[in-house]
Structure formats: C-alpha cells, structure tokens
Short mmCIF file of C-alpha atoms in Angstrom, two decimals:
data_model
loop_
_atom_site.label_atom_id
_atom_site.label_comp_id
_atom_site.label_asym_id
_atom_site.label_seq_id
_atom_site.Cartn_x
_atom_site.Cartn_y
_atom_site.Cartn_z
CA MET P 343 256.86 58.65 279.12
CA SER P 344 259.60 61.10 278.25
CA GLY P 345 263.16 59.91 277.81
CA THR P 346 265.66 60.86 280.52
CA GLY P 347 268.91 59.63 279.04
CA ASP P 348 268.76 56.65 281.39
CA ALA P 349 266.84 53.38 281.38
CA ILE P 350 263.04 53.73 281.65
CA ASP P 351 260.71 51.70 283.86
CA PHE P 352 257.06 51.55 282.75
CA GLY P 353 256.09 50.15 286.17
CA LEU P 354 254.51 46.89 287.21
CA GLN P 355 252.40 45.28 284.53
CA THR P 356 249.65 43.01 285.94
CA VAL P 357 247.89 41.98 282.70
CA ALA P 358 249.27 38.94 280.89
CA GLY P 359 250.57 39.63 277.41
CA THR P 360 253.56 40.54 275.24
CA TYR P 361 254.64 44.14 275.61
CA THR P 362 256.51 46.21 273.01
CA VAL P 363 257.64 49.83 273.01
CA LYS P 364 257.54 52.45 270.25
CA ALA P 365 259.66 55.62 270.35
CA ILE P 366 258.06 58.76 268.89
CA ASN P 367 259.83 62.08 268.30
CA ALA P 368 257.20 64.65 269.37
CA THR P 369 258.75 67.37 267.17
CA THR P 370 259.15 65.46 263.90
CA GLY P 371 256.51 62.73 264.38
CA CYS P 372 259.05 60.10 263.36
CA SER P 373 258.71 56.77 265.21
CA VAL P 374 260.49 53.44 265.47
CA ASP P 375 259.68 50.21 267.26
CA MET P 376 262.16 49.29 269.96
CA SER P 377 263.85 45.91 269.59
CA GLY P 378 262.53 42.91 271.45
CA SER P 379 259.52 42.48 273.69
CA ALA P 380 258.72 41.54 277.25
CA ALA P 381 256.25 38.80 278.07
CA VAL P 382 254.23 38.85 281.27
CA SER P 383 252.52 35.67 282.39
CA VAL P 384 250.04 35.43 285.24
CA TYR P 385 249.86 32.04 286.93
CA PRO P 386 246.88 31.14 289.10
CA LEU P 387 247.42 30.55 292.80
CA PRO P 388 246.68 27.17 294.31
CA VAL P 389 243.00 26.78 295.24
CA VAL P 390 242.27 27.51 298.91
CA TYR P 391 240.93 24.57 300.95
CA SER P 392 240.10 24.60 304.67
CA VAL P 393 242.42 23.26 307.33
CA THR P 394 240.71 20.56 309.44
CA GLY P 395 241.37 18.89 312.77
CA GLY P 396 242.91 19.98 316.02
CA GLY P 397 241.48 19.86 319.51
CA ALA P 398 242.53 19.45 323.12
CA TYR P 399 243.90 16.21 324.56
CA CYS P 400 245.43 15.09 327.81
CA ALA P 401 249.22 14.95 328.20
CA GLY P 402 250.49 11.56 327.07
CA GLY P 403 247.67 11.15 324.55
CA THR P 404 248.04 10.44 320.84
CA GLY P 405 247.37 13.97 319.55
CA TYR P 406 244.95 15.05 316.84
CA ASN P 407 244.85 14.67 313.09
CA VAL P 408 245.37 17.79 310.93
CA GLY P 409 244.37 17.82 307.26
CA LEU P 410 242.76 19.71 304.39
CA THR P 411 239.21 19.46 303.01
CA GLY P 412 240.66 19.05 299.51
CA SER P 413 243.81 19.29 297.41
CA GLU P 414 244.97 19.73 293.81
CA ALA P 415 247.13 17.29 291.90
CA GLY P 416 250.49 18.92 291.06
CA MET P 417 250.49 20.98 294.25
CA SER P 418 252.67 20.40 297.31
CA TYR P 419 251.29 21.07 300.80
CA GLN P 420 253.46 21.95 303.80
CA LEU P 421 252.09 21.92 307.36
CA TYR P 422 253.33 24.61 309.76
CA ASN P 423 253.11 24.84 313.53
CA GLY P 424 253.38 28.60 313.93
CA THR P 425 256.20 29.53 311.55
CA THR P 426 257.98 26.16 311.77
CA PRO P 427 257.52 23.61 308.95
CA THR P 428 256.24 20.36 310.43
CA GLY P 429 256.62 16.94 308.87
CA SER P 430 257.13 16.13 305.20
CA VAL P 431 255.56 17.89 302.24
CA VAL P 432 252.36 16.11 301.11
CA SER P 433 251.48 15.92 297.38
CA GLY P 434 248.00 16.90 296.31
CA THR P 435 245.69 14.10 295.25
CA GLY P 436 242.58 15.91 294.07
CA SER P 437 240.90 14.83 297.33
CA ALA P 438 241.14 15.58 301.04
CA ILE P 439 244.58 14.99 302.54
CA SER P 440 245.90 14.26 306.03
CA PHE P 441 249.14 15.32 307.70
CA GLY P 442 248.62 12.63 310.35
CA LEU P 443 248.48 12.86 314.13
CA GLN P 444 250.11 15.99 315.53
CA VAL P 445 251.19 15.89 319.16
CA ALA P 446 252.78 19.34 319.65
CA ALA P 447 250.64 22.15 321.01
CA GLY P 448 250.20 25.13 318.67
CA THR P 449 248.31 26.67 315.80
CA TYR P 450 248.70 24.72 312.56
CA THR P 451 248.41 26.25 309.07
CA VAL P 452 249.10 24.89 305.58
CA VAL P 453 250.82 26.51 302.57
CA ALA P 454 250.32 25.10 299.09
CA THR P 455 252.99 25.47 296.40
CA ASN P 456 252.47 24.90 292.68
CA SER P 457 255.43 22.71 291.76
CA ALA P 458 255.51 24.01 288.16
CA THR P 459 255.22 27.77 288.86
CA SER P 460 256.40 28.12 292.47
CA CYS P 461 253.25 30.15 293.23
CA THR P 462 252.13 29.72 296.85
CA ASN P 463 248.88 30.25 298.74
CA THR P 464 248.00 29.88 302.41
CA MET P 465 245.05 27.55 302.99
CA GLY P 466 241.97 28.78 304.86
CA GLY P 467 241.72 28.68 308.64
CA ASN P 468 243.89 26.74 311.04
CA ALA P 469 243.83 23.87 313.49
CA THR P 470 244.73 24.49 317.11
CA ILE P 471 246.06 21.73 319.34
CA THR P 472 246.08 22.14 323.10
CA ILE P 473 247.63 19.72 325.59
CA ASN P 474 245.86 19.60 328.95
CA ALA P 475 247.94 18.79 332.01
CA LEU P 476 247.09 15.63 333.93
CA PRO P 477 245.89 15.96 337.52
CA PRO P 478 248.73 15.54 340.04
CA ALA P 479 249.26 11.94 341.14
CA PHE P 480 249.03 11.01 344.80
CA ALA P 481 249.71 7.69 346.50
CA VAL P 482 246.82 5.35 347.29
CA ILE P 483 246.93 4.63 351.04
CA GLY P 484 245.22 2.27 353.43
CA GLY P 485 243.88 -1.16 352.83
CA GLY P 486 244.77 -4.33 354.67
CA SER P 487 243.45 -7.78 355.52
CA TYR P 488 240.50 -8.53 357.77
CA CYS P 489 238.25 -11.42 358.63
CA THR P 490 234.78 -11.95 357.20
CA GLY P 491 232.27 -9.98 359.24
CA GLY P 492 234.91 -7.36 360.17
CA ILE P 493 234.56 -3.67 359.51
CA GLY P 494 237.05 -3.45 356.58
CA TYR P 495 239.84 -0.93 355.99
CA HIS P 496 239.92 2.64 354.82
CA VAL P 497 241.29 3.31 351.30
CA GLY P 498 242.28 6.87 350.42
CA LEU P 499 244.83 9.18 348.83
CA SER P 500 247.84 10.87 350.36
CA GLY P 501 246.55 14.23 348.99
CA SER P 502 244.09 15.83 346.58
CA THR P 503 243.69 18.90 344.38
CA ILE P 504 240.84 21.40 344.64
CA GLY P 505 238.53 21.14 341.61
CA ILE P 506 239.53 17.55 340.73
CA GLN P 507 237.10 14.69 341.30
CA TYR P 508 238.37 11.31 342.42
CA ARG P 509 236.64 7.96 341.87
CA LEU P 510 237.45 4.70 343.61
CA TYR P 511 237.54 1.63 341.38
#
C-alpha cells in the first residue's frame, strides 16, 4: 500500500495473529520495520442449542415452559419475547436449561453471551406461545324442586355461541 501522508488502514483482518508492518522505499530498496504490532484474536461464538417448549393454552392457564436443549458453562442465556428481554439471565450448566413457565403470548428466542469475551450468538429456533380465549360465559337457568314421580325441571343456558359445544354435568 502506498503512503499518502496520512494514516493508513490495511482493512479488516480476520485471521488471528500478531501483525507488523515494514516500510520499503521502492526507489532505494531501503526498508525499516515500523514500531509496535497489532494483535488480532478470534474468539469462538457460543455453541448453538435449540429452543424448546411453547404451545397454546387457554386464558387463565399456567403457560408453557421454554428452555434450551443444552448449554455451556461460562455462558449466560437471556430469554426474549420478541425484542424484549424476559426474566433473569440463566447461567449455562453444560446441560439443558429451563427459563420456567412463560405466560405471555409471543415468539420466544434465546441469546447466549460468553461472559469472558462478550461474544454473543442467537440460539436455534424459537418457541411460540399462544393464549386461546375462553368461550363466553352464560348463566345456567332453570331447575327447581319437584316431587318423586314428577316430570322434573328444564336446565339450560341463557345463551350460547355457534361452534362451541356444551355439556351438562
């Protein structure tokens, strides 16, 4: 690279190593090593494990568990619902990990961070949680008292919804 009178940038270096620079005068052939060096280190990303869990549950239910098929010791794992961090960071154990029951609807992903290098990696896949609405509630109507041998009383509902099945217990 030819000198410009200003600082020189040799571009992004993606191979780990210690880099030095030598200046060479093309006319005279004289050369000199530049002072110092620049070290480039390449840290590995956290290993990718698959996100597990999710499902659909009825409103008022307990939710679904979300976890990872594995983890690495020394890594921190953060659960996200969309782009929002959810819950506390979970430390890797070398085994599968759980983020516990999740009750909010959404698409959950996990990002791992190497605590020593700050390198991050998004884990594979996601877990989707859907909350299904409960059928509308109607009042139970009818009933009453009658004598043995009588015809009984009607029991019913004050309304109903198309597509919903009702069972008397």
